[in-house]
């Protein structure tokens, strides 16, 4: 009885508190409305959640590390627990990293969780962006969230490099020296940029404290704000969904936020935290005590940066030694082009891609239904080409390790990756586009002929034929999710072919449009979604299905 009374009292107090809060803030109706919001369930959507959970783990572990790390560049004589480095002069930053690793209870585990979480955070963002790209989730009305995602990825790269550089070990110091060389390669202002960043000559006494502030305060604050904005926009616009029976462009179906999605997200967060803790326990990462303190006169053999900046290292290694001297000033193109111009153009193109595709295709409709990558053959081929290009640079960043491990000629590997810089993207584009068109043709056969049943029949004429069956409603809905020819633009016809700016723009627009869509002669079944108001295919009606079944009989 006492338990019941106690429970009733607690429930009444909770109700009174909720009513008191609602009377002053008016949040009950907001919660009631939003807790019923639908979230589609698909494993691909977990990629973005992994990035969010990894960022949460980064914040939690980062607070712990901040309590013990000393962001000071002044040198001391180490006399700590790690015997091989006793008596060695090192910065207080490096000494505090050793203290966290060997003297603070659980310090090494937290350090490794933090480092693995940073790697997983960037990997999850990368794969999440690829999923959004290949499925067309960046289309209207989600262009703003795409820009936020690209900005998050860029800031995450900077944040990861900053955290990687804070321990002031020999490996991270070498990376900072390369970063300073990149700054110096900028014409006219390069020297001023380097002096401003490092507070004087490299390495200087002010850089570690500045980097620490940027790493724990500035960039995390911006990331937190952008992630909040990203989630708020996602909440307002609702989630995307994959094609399936009964799904339409302008409606979204899924599980309610409470309790299904909330419980699922909590479990996923715990899984992510557990996997990161397991990785930190059994997989060593960034053992700074093996590298030693940073010394400008030393460089580790086979030193490699973290994977997410490996493409910049590769671009540096394969660029020929080209420089130009103008008015007594040397412009080192072999540093400026691969590390400043190339990443700038790369990230700008990624950010502007949704607007380029929208202009090229003329598709100005609202989309909540995702594309199957095979149905957007050109876009999928572009993505594959970029992956091949990035992979070539990433592998080139370890050309010395590859040459030493496999016995290759070092200069031969360099030329291999130089040729691959141009050849691999073209090859990946052609193969991927051809594969997508082949998959489209297979879908077309299934739509026209049905699904192979494995049942062989003997005709009166003595021939053997295989019986085809009608696809299930779920599969047919996926096959009919898109239609072929609705957005293919016709070539403009001019009576007098004057090269005016508007006509040149029209010609460029038409050719870009045909570049995306003019593969109907090879395989009709592509396109960029149907034009009907609710997003349902024209074939998806009872009469059309009846005719198809009659034909197959």
Coordinates of C-alpha atoms in Angstrom, one line a residue, residues 101-407:
X101 CA 49.0 7.7 -20.8
X102 CA 51.0 6.2 -18.0
X103 CA 50.1 7.9 -14.7
X104 CA 46.4 8.9 -14.8
X105 CA 44.1 6.0 -14.0
X106 CA 42.2 5.2 -17.2
X107 CA 44.0 8.0 -19.1
X108 CA 45.4 5.8 -21.9
X109 CA 42.0 4.2 -22.5
X110 CA 40.3 7.6 -22.6
X111 CA 43.0 8.9 -25.0
X112 CA 42.5 6.0 -27.3
X113 CA 38.7 6.2 -27.2
X114 CA 39.0 9.9 -28.1
X115 CA 41.3 9.2 -31.0
X116 CA 39.2 6.3 -32.3
X117 CA 36.1 8.4 -32.0
X118 CA 37.7 11.1 -34.1
X119 CA 38.5 8.6 -36.8
X120 CA 35.1 7.1 -36.7
X121 CA 33.5 10.5 -36.7
X122 CA 35.2 11.6 -39.9
X123 CA 34.6 8.2 -41.5
X124 CA 30.9 8.3 -40.6
X125 CA 30.6 11.8 -42.0
X126 CA 32.3 10.7 -45.2
X127 CA 30.1 7.6 -45.8
X128 CA 27.0 9.6 -44.8
X129 CA 27.8 12.2 -47.4
X130 CA 28.3 9.5 -50.0
X131 CA 25.0 7.9 -49.1
X132 CA 23.3 11.3 -49.5
X133 CA 25.0 11.9 -52.8
X134 CA 24.3 8.5 -54.4
X135 CA 20.6 8.5 -53.3
X136 CA 19.9 12.1 -54.3
X137 CA 19.0 13.1 -50.7
X138 CA 20.6 16.5 -51.4
X139 CA 17.8 17.6 -53.7
X140 CA 15.2 20.2 -53.0
X141 CA 14.4 21.1 -50.2
X142 CA 17.6 19.8 -48.5
X143 CA 20.3 21.9 -50.2
X144 CA 21.0 23.9 -47.0
X145 CA 21.6 20.7 -45.0
X146 CA 24.0 19.5 -47.7
X147 CA 26.0 22.7 -47.3
X148 CA 26.0 22.3 -43.6
X149 CA 27.2 18.7 -44.0
X150 CA 30.1 19.7 -46.2
X151 CA 31.0 22.5 -43.8
X152 CA 30.9 20.0 -40.9
X153 CA 33.2 17.6 -42.9
X154 CA 35.7 20.4 -43.6
X155 CA 35.7 21.6 -40.0
X156 CA 36.0 18.0 -38.7
X157 CA 39.2 17.6 -40.9
X158 CA 40.6 20.8 -39.2
X159 CA 39.6 19.6 -35.8
X160 CA 41.1 16.2 -36.2
X161 CA 44.4 17.7 -37.5
X162 CA 44.5 20.1 -34.5
X163 CA 43.9 17.3 -32.0
X164 CA 46.5 15.1 -33.7
X165 CA 49.0 17.9 -33.4
X166 CA 48.5 18.8 -29.8
X167 CA 50.7 16.1 -28.1
X168 CA 53.8 17.7 -29.8
X169 CA 55.4 14.4 -30.6
X170 CA 57.8 13.8 -33.5
X171 CA 55.1 12.6 -35.9
X172 CA 52.6 15.4 -35.3
X173 CA 55.5 18.0 -35.3
X174 CA 56.5 16.8 -38.7
X175 CA 52.9 17.3 -39.8
X176 CA 52.9 20.8 -38.4
X177 CA 56.1 21.6 -40.3
X178 CA 54.4 20.5 -43.5
X179 CA 51.5 22.7 -42.7
X180 CA 53.8 25.6 -42.2
X181 CA 55.4 24.9 -45.6
X182 CA 51.9 25.0 -47.1
X183 CA 51.2 28.4 -45.6
X184 CA 54.5 29.7 -46.9
X185 CA 53.7 28.6 -50.4
X186 CA 50.8 31.1 -50.6
X187 CA 52.0 34.0 -52.8
X188 CA 52.5 37.5 -51.1
X189 CA 50.7 36.7 -47.8
X190 CA 52.2 33.3 -47.0
X191 CA 54.9 34.6 -44.6
X192 CA 52.4 36.7 -42.8
X193 CA 50.0 33.8 -42.4
X194 CA 52.7 31.6 -41.0
X195 CA 53.8 34.3 -38.5
X196 CA 50.2 35.0 -37.5
X197 CA 49.4 31.3 -36.9
X198 CA 52.6 30.3 -35.1
X199 CA 53.0 33.6 -33.3
X200 CA 56.5 34.1 -34.7
X201 CA 59.1 31.7 -36.2
X202 CA 58.2 28.0 -36.3
X203 CA 57.5 26.3 -33.9
X204 CA 57.3 29.2 -31.5
X205 CA 56.0 29.3 -27.9
X206 CA 52.5 30.5 -28.6
X207 CA 51.3 27.9 -31.1
X208 CA 50.3 25.0 -28.7
X209 CA 48.2 27.2 -26.4
X210 CA 46.5 28.7 -29.5
X211 CA 45.9 25.3 -31.1
X212 CA 44.5 24.1 -27.7
X213 CA 42.0 26.9 -27.6
X214 CA 41.0 26.3 -31.2
X215 CA 40.7 22.5 -30.6
X216 CA 38.6 22.6 -27.4
X217 CA 36.6 25.8 -27.8
X218 CA 36.4 27.4 -31.2
X219 CA 35.9 24.5 -33.7
X220 CA 33.8 22.3 -31.3
X221 CA 31.5 25.3 -30.6
X222 CA 31.0 25.8 -34.4
X223 CA 30.5 22.0 -34.9
X224 CA 27.9 21.9 -32.1
X225 CA 26.0 24.8 -33.5
X226 CA 26.1 23.4 -37.1
X227 CA 25.0 19.9 -35.9
X228 CA 22.1 21.5 -33.9
X229 CA 21.1 23.5 -37.0
X230 CA 21.4 20.3 -39.2
X231 CA 19.1 18.3 -36.8
X232 CA 16.6 21.1 -36.6
X233 CA 16.3 21.4 -40.4
X234 CA 16.1 17.6 -40.6
X235 CA 13.3 17.7 -38.0
X236 CA 11.4 20.4 -39.9
X237 CA 11.8 18.9 -43.3
X238 CA 11.3 15.3 -42.2
X239 CA 13.5 12.4 -43.3
X240 CA 13.9 11.0 -46.7
X241 CA 12.8 7.4 -47.5
X242 CA 13.7 4.7 -50.0
X243 CA 11.1 3.6 -52.7
X244 CA 8.6 1.0 -51.5
X245 CA 5.0 0.1 -51.9
X246 CA 2.7 2.9 -50.9
X247 CA 5.4 5.5 -50.5
X248 CA 5.1 8.9 -52.3
X249 CA 7.3 11.9 -52.9
X250 CA 5.3 14.2 -50.7
X251 CA 4.6 11.9 -47.7
X252 CA 6.9 10.2 -45.3
X253 CA 6.1 7.1 -43.3
X254 CA 8.0 5.5 -40.5
X255 CA 8.2 4.9 -36.8
X256 CA 7.1 7.5 -34.3
X257 CA 9.7 9.5 -32.4
X258 CA 8.4 8.2 -29.1
X259 CA 8.9 5.6 -27.9
X260 CA 10.3 3.5 -30.9
X261 CA 12.8 5.9 -32.4
X262 CA 14.0 7.3 -29.0
X263 CA 14.6 3.8 -27.6
X264 CA 16.4 2.8 -30.8
X265 CA 18.6 5.8 -30.8
X266 CA 19.6 5.3 -27.2
X267 CA 20.5 1.7 -27.9
X268 CA 22.6 2.7 -31.0
X269 CA 24.5 5.3 -28.9
X270 CA 25.4 2.6 -26.3
X271 CA 26.5 0.3 -29.1
X272 CA 28.7 3.0 -30.6
X273 CA 30.2 3.8 -27.3
X274 CA 30.8 0.1 -26.6
X275 CA 32.5 -0.5 -30.0
X276 CA 34.7 2.5 -29.5
X277 CA 35.7 1.4 -26.0
X278 CA 36.5 -2.1 -27.4
X279 CA 38.6 -0.7 -30.2
X280 CA 40.5 1.5 -27.7
X281 CA 41.1 -1.6 -25.6
X282 CA 42.5 -4.0 -28.2
X283 CA 43.7 -1.7 -31.0
X284 CA 46.6 0.6 -30.3
X285 CA 46.4 4.1 -31.9
X286 CA 48.9 7.0 -31.9
X287 CA 51.5 5.6 -29.4
X288 CA 53.3 9.0 -29.0
X289 CA 55.8 7.5 -26.5
X290 CA 57.4 5.5 -29.4
X291 CA 57.8 8.6 -31.6
X292 CA 59.5 10.8 -29.0
X293 CA 59.3 14.6 -28.6
X294 CA 59.3 16.8 -31.6
X295 CA 62.8 17.9 -32.9
X296 CA 62.9 20.0 -36.0
X297 CA 66.1 18.2 -37.0
X298 CA 64.5 14.7 -37.0
X299 CA 61.9 13.0 -39.2
X300 CA 60.4 9.5 -38.5
X301 CA 61.0 7.0 -41.3
X302 CA 57.7 6.0 -42.9
X303 CA 55.7 8.7 -41.1
X304 CA 52.1 8.9 -42.2
X305 CA 49.3 11.3 -41.1
X306 CA 45.9 10.2 -40.0
X307 CA 43.9 8.8 -42.9
X308 CA 41.6 11.8 -43.4
X309 CA 44.5 14.0 -44.5
X310 CA 46.3 11.3 -46.4
X311 CA 45.0 12.6 -49.8
X312 CA 46.8 15.9 -49.3
X313 CA 50.0 14.0 -48.5
X314 CA 49.6 12.0 -51.7
X315 CA 48.9 15.1 -53.8
X316 CA 52.1 16.6 -52.5
X317 CA 54.1 13.5 -53.3
X318 CA 53.0 13.0 -56.9
X319 CA 53.1 16.7 -58.0
X320 CA 56.2 17.4 -60.1
X321 CA 58.7 20.0 -58.8
X322 CA 57.4 23.0 -60.6
X323 CA 58.1 26.6 -59.5
X324 CA 58.0 30.1 -61.0
X325 CA 60.1 33.1 -60.0
X326 CA 58.4 36.5 -60.6
X327 CA 60.1 39.8 -59.6
X328 CA 62.4 37.9 -57.3
X329 CA 59.6 35.9 -55.6
X330 CA 59.3 32.2 -56.1
X331 CA 55.9 30.6 -56.4
X332 CA 56.3 26.8 -55.5
X333 CA 53.5 25.4 -57.6
X334 CA 54.3 21.8 -56.5
X335 CA 53.1 22.9 -53.0
X336 CA 50.5 25.5 -53.7
X337 CA 48.5 23.5 -56.3
X338 CA 48.1 20.2 -54.4
X339 CA 47.6 21.6 -50.9
X340 CA 45.8 24.9 -51.4
X341 CA 44.2 25.1 -54.9
X342 CA 43.2 21.4 -55.2
X343 CA 41.4 21.0 -51.9
X344 CA 39.8 24.4 -52.3
X345 CA 38.4 23.5 -55.7
X346 CA 37.4 20.0 -54.4
X347 CA 35.4 21.1 -51.5
X348 CA 33.8 24.0 -53.4
X349 CA 32.7 21.6 -56.1
X350 CA 31.2 19.2 -53.5
X351 CA 29.3 22.1 -51.9
X352 CA 27.9 23.4 -55.1
X353 CA 27.0 20.1 -56.7
X354 CA 23.3 20.1 -55.8
X355 CA 22.9 23.4 -57.5
X356 CA 24.8 22.3 -60.6
X357 CA 22.7 19.2 -60.9
X358 CA 19.5 21.1 -60.3
X359 CA 20.4 23.6 -63.0
X360 CA 21.5 20.8 -65.4
X361 CA 18.4 18.6 -64.9
X362 CA 15.8 21.3 -64.5
X363 CA 14.4 19.3 -61.6
X364 CA 12.9 21.9 -59.3
X365 CA 10.5 19.6 -57.4
X366 CA 10.4 18.6 -53.8
X367 CA 11.8 15.2 -53.1
X368 CA 11.3 13.0 -50.1
X369 CA 11.7 9.8 -52.1
X370 CA 15.3 8.7 -52.6
X371 CA 16.9 7.5 -55.9
X372 CA 18.2 4.1 -56.5
X373 CA 21.8 4.7 -57.6
X374 CA 21.4 2.6 -60.7
X375 CA 18.6 4.8 -61.9
X376 CA 20.8 7.9 -61.8
X377 CA 23.6 6.4 -63.8
X378 CA 25.6 9.6 -64.5
X379 CA 25.5 10.9 -61.0
X380 CA 26.5 7.5 -59.6
X381 CA 29.4 7.3 -62.1
X382 CA 30.5 10.8 -61.1
X383 CA 30.6 9.7 -57.5
X384 CA 32.6 6.6 -58.4
X385 CA 35.1 8.7 -60.3
X386 CA 35.6 11.0 -57.3
X387 CA 36.1 8.0 -55.0
X388 CA 38.7 6.6 -57.4
X389 CA 40.4 10.0 -57.6
X390 CA 40.5 10.3 -53.8
X391 CA 41.7 6.7 -53.4
X392 CA 44.6 7.3 -55.8
X393 CA 45.7 10.3 -53.8
X394 CA 45.2 8.5 -50.5
X395 CA 47.3 5.6 -51.6
X396 CA 50.0 7.9 -53.1
X397 CA 50.4 9.3 -49.6
X398 CA 52.0 6.0 -48.6
X399 CA 54.0 5.4 -51.7
X400 CA 57.2 5.0 -49.8
X401 CA 55.6 2.4 -47.4
X402 CA 54.2 0.5 -50.4
X403 CA 57.5 0.5 -52.2
X404 CA 59.4 -0.7 -49.1
X405 CA 56.8 -3.4 -48.2
X406 CA 56.3 -4.9 -51.7
X407 CA 59.7 -4.2 -53.2

